[in-house]
Amino acid sequence: MSRPARSPSTSRYSDIVADLAATVVTSLTAEPATPVQIARMIRGHRKIEAPHHVRDTTFAEDAPELRNTNTPRAMATWRNLTVRALRLSGVKNMAAGLRRNARDARRPFALLGLA
């Protein structure tokens, strides 16, 4: 598949076409797997991966070595609660929201309606 290369409008190379290749593993056979269907599947997968990306980048979820008993599941539950509460309160930047709430111990309680 190919698309026009992104370049500044003042560039004399704005008509260059760049080749874009992607490898996709799917359960569809070659016949019904149209580019539209594959694009739809990829967008659907991104919706699933978005919350995991937030937890991986903001909370470094894959870094801790808490591997015993139910600790990893409990920590994931707390992280999910934190992300959801901040999102419901309108926070767009998770790291900034965490820093803001960390500055004042009363803010997280107010965010959850407990203060």
XYZ file of N, CA and C in Angstrom:
345
model
N 0.854 -1.151 0.000
C 0.000 0.000 0.000
C 0.899 1.211 0.000
N 0.473 2.273 -0.599
C 1.299 3.469 -0.645
C 0.454 4.692 -0.358
N 1.090 5.721 0.124
C 0.405 6.964 0.451
C 1.372 8.097 0.191
N 0.870 9.300 0.000
C 1.778 10.445 -0.158
C 2.567 10.662 1.122
N 3.830 10.964 0.972
C 4.683 11.208 2.137
C 4.272 12.505 2.807
N 4.345 12.529 4.136
C 4.030 13.762 4.865
C 5.244 14.666 4.820
N 5.053 15.845 4.335
C 6.146 16.806 4.293
C 5.568 18.207 4.381
N 6.374 19.178 4.790
C 5.868 20.555 4.864
C 5.391 21.023 3.490
N 4.372 21.860 3.476
C 3.807 22.318 2.218
C 4.796 23.136 1.407
N 5.819 23.670 2.076
C 6.821 24.455 1.358
C 7.897 23.572 0.735
N 7.877 22.297 1.039
C 8.899 21.392 0.528
C 8.708 21.132 -0.956
N 9.818 21.030 -1.664
C 9.722 20.713 -3.091
C 9.535 19.223 -3.308
N 9.549 18.427 -2.215
C 9.386 16.982 -2.322
C 7.987 16.531 -1.925
N 6.999 17.379 -1.984
C 5.655 17.047 -1.508
C 4.960 16.010 -2.367
N 5.478 15.721 -3.562
C 4.824 14.735 -4.415
C 5.449 13.347 -4.294
N 6.362 13.157 -3.357
C 7.001 11.860 -3.153
C 5.991 10.898 -2.544
N 5.981 9.655 -3.015
C 5.095 8.631 -2.474
C 5.937 7.665 -1.671
N 5.545 7.439 -0.426
C 6.271 6.523 0.452
C 5.545 5.195 0.487
N 6.305 4.105 0.535
C 5.707 2.786 0.670
C 5.492 2.504 2.144
N 4.322 1.998 2.448
C 3.965 1.681 3.819
C 3.592 0.210 3.866
N 4.269 -0.551 4.691
C 3.989 -1.978 4.788
C 3.547 -2.305 6.203
N 2.615 -3.212 6.300
C 2.135 -3.652 7.607
C 1.888 -5.149 7.559
N 2.205 -5.826 8.640
C 1.930 -7.248 8.759
C 0.788 -7.405 9.743
N -0.252 -8.099 9.325
C -1.435 -8.281 10.153
C -1.752 -9.764 10.216
N -1.960 -10.264 11.416
C -2.369 -11.651 11.594
C -3.857 -11.628 11.899
N -4.624 -12.368 11.140
C -6.073 -12.371 11.304
C -6.629 -13.764 11.090
N -7.815 -13.992 11.572
C -8.481 -15.277 11.362
C -9.273 -15.287 10.060
N -9.361 -14.140 9.385
C -10.070 -14.081 8.112
C -9.254 -14.753 7.016
N -9.941 -15.345 6.054
C -9.240 -15.894 4.902
C -8.906 -14.759 3.948
N -8.128 -15.037 2.932
C -7.669 -13.994 2.014
C -8.819 -13.343 1.253
N -9.840 -14.112 0.911
C -10.935 -13.538 0.120
C -11.755 -12.498 0.877
N -12.311 -12.811 2.070
C -13.133 -11.784 2.726
C -12.320 -10.695 3.433
N -11.007 -10.862 3.523
C -10.187 -9.883 4.240
C -9.889 -8.690 3.349
N -10.854 -7.814 3.231
C -10.660 -6.603 2.431
C -9.881 -5.587 3.271
N -9.254 -4.624 2.637
C -8.543 -3.595 3.405
C -9.443 -2.870 4.404
N -10.705 -2.681 4.055
C -11.639 -2.010 4.964
C -11.859 -2.855 6.212
N -12.044 -4.161 6.042
C -12.247 -5.043 7.190
C -11.008 -5.090 8.075
N -9.844 -5.176 7.453
C -8.608 -5.219 8.235
C -8.415 -3.914 8.995
N -8.682 -2.783 8.360
C -8.570 -1.488 9.044
C -9.535 -1.408 10.217
N -10.752 -1.931 10.042
C -11.741 -1.931 11.119
C -11.253 -2.785 12.292
N -10.657 -3.932 11.992
C -10.139 -4.802 13.050
C -8.996 -4.124 13.808
N -8.123 -3.437 13.075
C -6.994 -2.757 13.729
C -7.487 -1.641 14.632
N -8.459 -0.852 14.162
C -9.010 0.214 15.011
C -9.682 -0.370 16.249
N -10.380 -1.493 16.090
C -11.006 -2.144 17.239
C -9.971 -2.619 18.244
N -8.850 -3.130 17.743
C -7.790 -3.603 18.632
C -7.154 -2.437 19.382
N -7.018 -1.298 18.715
C -6.448 -0.124 19.385
C -7.333 0.338 20.533
N -8.653 0.216 20.380
C -9.559 0.589 21.474
C -9.322 -0.302 22.683
N -9.012 -1.569 22.427
C -8.746 -2.501 23.523
C -7.399 -2.196 24.162
N -6.411 -1.884 23.360
C -5.058 -1.658 23.858
C -4.850 -0.303 24.514
N -5.698 0.673 24.251
C -5.492 2.024 24.786
C -5.383 2.051 26.307
N -6.298 1.407 27.049
C -6.152 1.430 28.513
C -4.871 0.741 28.982
N -4.454 -0.328 28.287
C -3.218 -1.011 28.666
C -2.016 -0.105 28.425
N -2.070 0.673 27.359
C -0.972 1.595 27.068
C -0.851 2.647 28.166
N -1.964 3.168 28.637
C -1.945 4.163 29.727
C -1.335 3.551 30.971
N -1.763 2.348 31.311
C -1.228 1.712 32.518
C 0.252 1.383 32.368
N 0.666 0.969 31.164
C 2.073 0.638 30.958
C 2.955 1.867 31.023
N 2.532 2.968 30.409
C 3.389 4.155 30.368
C 3.320 4.985 31.643
N 2.134 5.171 32.194
C 1.987 6.032 33.368
C 2.360 5.308 34.660
N 1.942 4.064 34.784
C 2.177 3.323 36.025
C 3.326 2.322 35.921
N 3.953 2.204 34.741
C 5.019 1.212 34.509
C 4.553 -0.159 34.987
N 3.395 -0.553 34.508
C 2.742 -1.760 35.011
C 3.570 -3.028 34.810
N 4.351 -3.091 33.759
C 5.126 -4.301 33.499
C 6.436 -4.356 34.276
N 6.829 -3.257 34.921
C 8.116 -3.194 35.607
C 8.149 -3.901 36.968
N 7.104 -3.814 37.805
C 7.218 -4.402 39.146
C 7.390 -5.916 39.106
N 8.029 -6.403 40.133
C 8.237 -7.841 40.229
C 7.335 -8.458 41.289
N 6.122 -7.940 41.397
C 5.140 -8.498 42.325
C 4.458 -9.672 41.634
N 4.969 -10.845 41.854
C 4.469 -12.001 41.116
C 3.814 -13.053 42.011
N 3.715 -12.781 43.293
C 3.184 -13.804 44.183
C 1.689 -13.617 44.430
N 1.017 -14.645 44.688
C -0.414 -14.699 45.038
C -1.265 -13.779 44.171
N -2.102 -12.968 44.812
C -3.027 -12.104 44.082
C -2.554 -10.665 43.977
N -1.323 -10.393 44.335
C -0.826 -9.029 44.344
C -0.920 -8.341 42.978
N -0.497 -8.985 41.883
C -0.595 -8.300 40.591
C -2.031 -7.923 40.218
N -2.967 -8.805 40.502
C -4.374 -8.529 40.185
C -4.915 -7.392 41.050
N -4.547 -7.383 42.325
C -5.005 -6.313 43.225
C -4.438 -4.964 42.792
N -3.159 -4.938 42.418
C -2.556 -3.680 41.974
C -3.182 -3.200 40.673
N -3.501 -4.129 39.754
C -4.166 -3.748 38.503
C -5.546 -3.174 38.788
N -6.235 -3.716 39.781
C -7.551 -3.197 40.154
C -7.437 -1.762 40.654
N -6.447 -1.485 41.501
C -6.251 -0.121 42.005
C -5.884 0.840 40.874
N -5.033 0.372 39.957
C -4.667 1.226 38.822
C -5.872 1.511 37.944
N -6.701 0.487 37.691
C -7.912 0.688 36.886
C -8.863 1.672 37.550
N -9.026 1.551 38.863
C -9.879 2.479 39.605
C -9.350 3.908 39.478
N -8.056 4.062 39.599
C -7.439 5.385 39.493
C -7.659 5.986 38.115
N -7.372 5.202 37.082
C -7.536 5.696 35.706
C -8.987 6.063 35.445
N -9.913 5.213 35.827
C -11.335 5.454 35.555
C -11.831 6.687 36.315
N -11.439 6.826 37.580
C -11.883 7.981 38.369
C -11.352 9.281 37.767
N -10.093 9.269 37.361
C -9.530 10.476 36.756
C -10.189 10.783 35.416
N -10.449 9.765 34.621
C -11.114 9.981 33.320
C -12.527 10.536 33.519
N -13.263 9.987 34.487
C -14.625 10.464 34.744
C -14.644 11.905 35.241
N -13.552 12.330 35.870
C -13.491 13.707 36.342
C -12.992 14.663 35.255
N -12.714 14.122 34.066
C -12.336 14.972 32.945
C -10.847 15.109 32.693
N -10.037 14.336 33.379
C -8.587 14.416 33.192
C -8.222 13.784 31.851
N -7.466 14.515 31.041
C -7.005 14.002 29.745
C -5.582 13.456 29.850
N -4.739 14.146 30.594
C -3.349 13.729 30.761
C -3.228 13.020 32.105
N -3.048 11.709 32.056
C -3.054 10.891 33.270
C -1.904 11.263 34.204
N -0.704 11.464 33.683
C 0.443 11.793 34.537
C 0.216 13.125 35.250
N -0.304 14.117 34.538
C -0.582 15.419 35.164
C -1.670 15.277 36.229
N -2.684 14.474 35.964
C -3.749 14.251 36.943
C -3.236 13.565 38.196
N -2.344 12.612 38.024
C -1.758 11.928 39.182
C -0.907 12.891 40.007
N -0.102 13.710 39.327
C 0.724 14.683 40.055
C -0.149 15.664 40.819
N -1.209 16.145 40.179
C -2.094 17.111 40.835
C -2.718 16.520 42.092
N -3.176 15.278 42.005
C -3.809 14.645 43.164
C -2.792 14.263 44.231
N -1.553 14.038 43.844
C -0.526 13.672 44.825
C -0.096 14.859 45.672
N -0.302 16.081 45.172
C 0.118 17.272 45.913
C -0.726 17.527 47.156
N -1.957 17.086 47.164
C -2.859 17.341 48.291
C -3.582 16.035 48.613
N -3.374 15.522 49.807
C -3.930 14.221 50.180
C -5.453 14.203 50.194
N -6.097 15.376 50.226
C -7.566 15.419 50.256
C -8.181 15.280 48.863
N -7.434 15.611 47.826
C -7.992 15.593 46.467
C -8.487 14.220 46.015
N -7.726 13.134 46.223
C -8.244 11.831 45.773
C -9.570 11.470 46.450
N -9.717 11.813 47.733
C -10.973 11.519 48.433
C -12.118 12.333 47.861
N -11.850 13.605 47.560
C -12.872 14.460 46.960
C -13.230 13.944 45.562
N -12.263 13.473 44.841
C -12.485 12.928 43.500
C -13.442 11.726 43.546
N -13.311 10.925 44.587
C -14.162 9.751 44.748
C -15.453 10.050 45.505
N -15.641 11.298 45.898
C -16.854 11.682 46.616
C -16.839 11.256 48.072
N -15.662 11.088 48.642
C -15.536 10.633 50.027
C -15.170 11.749 50.984
N -15.070 12.962 50.471
C -14.703 14.075 51.369
C -15.688 15.214 51.224
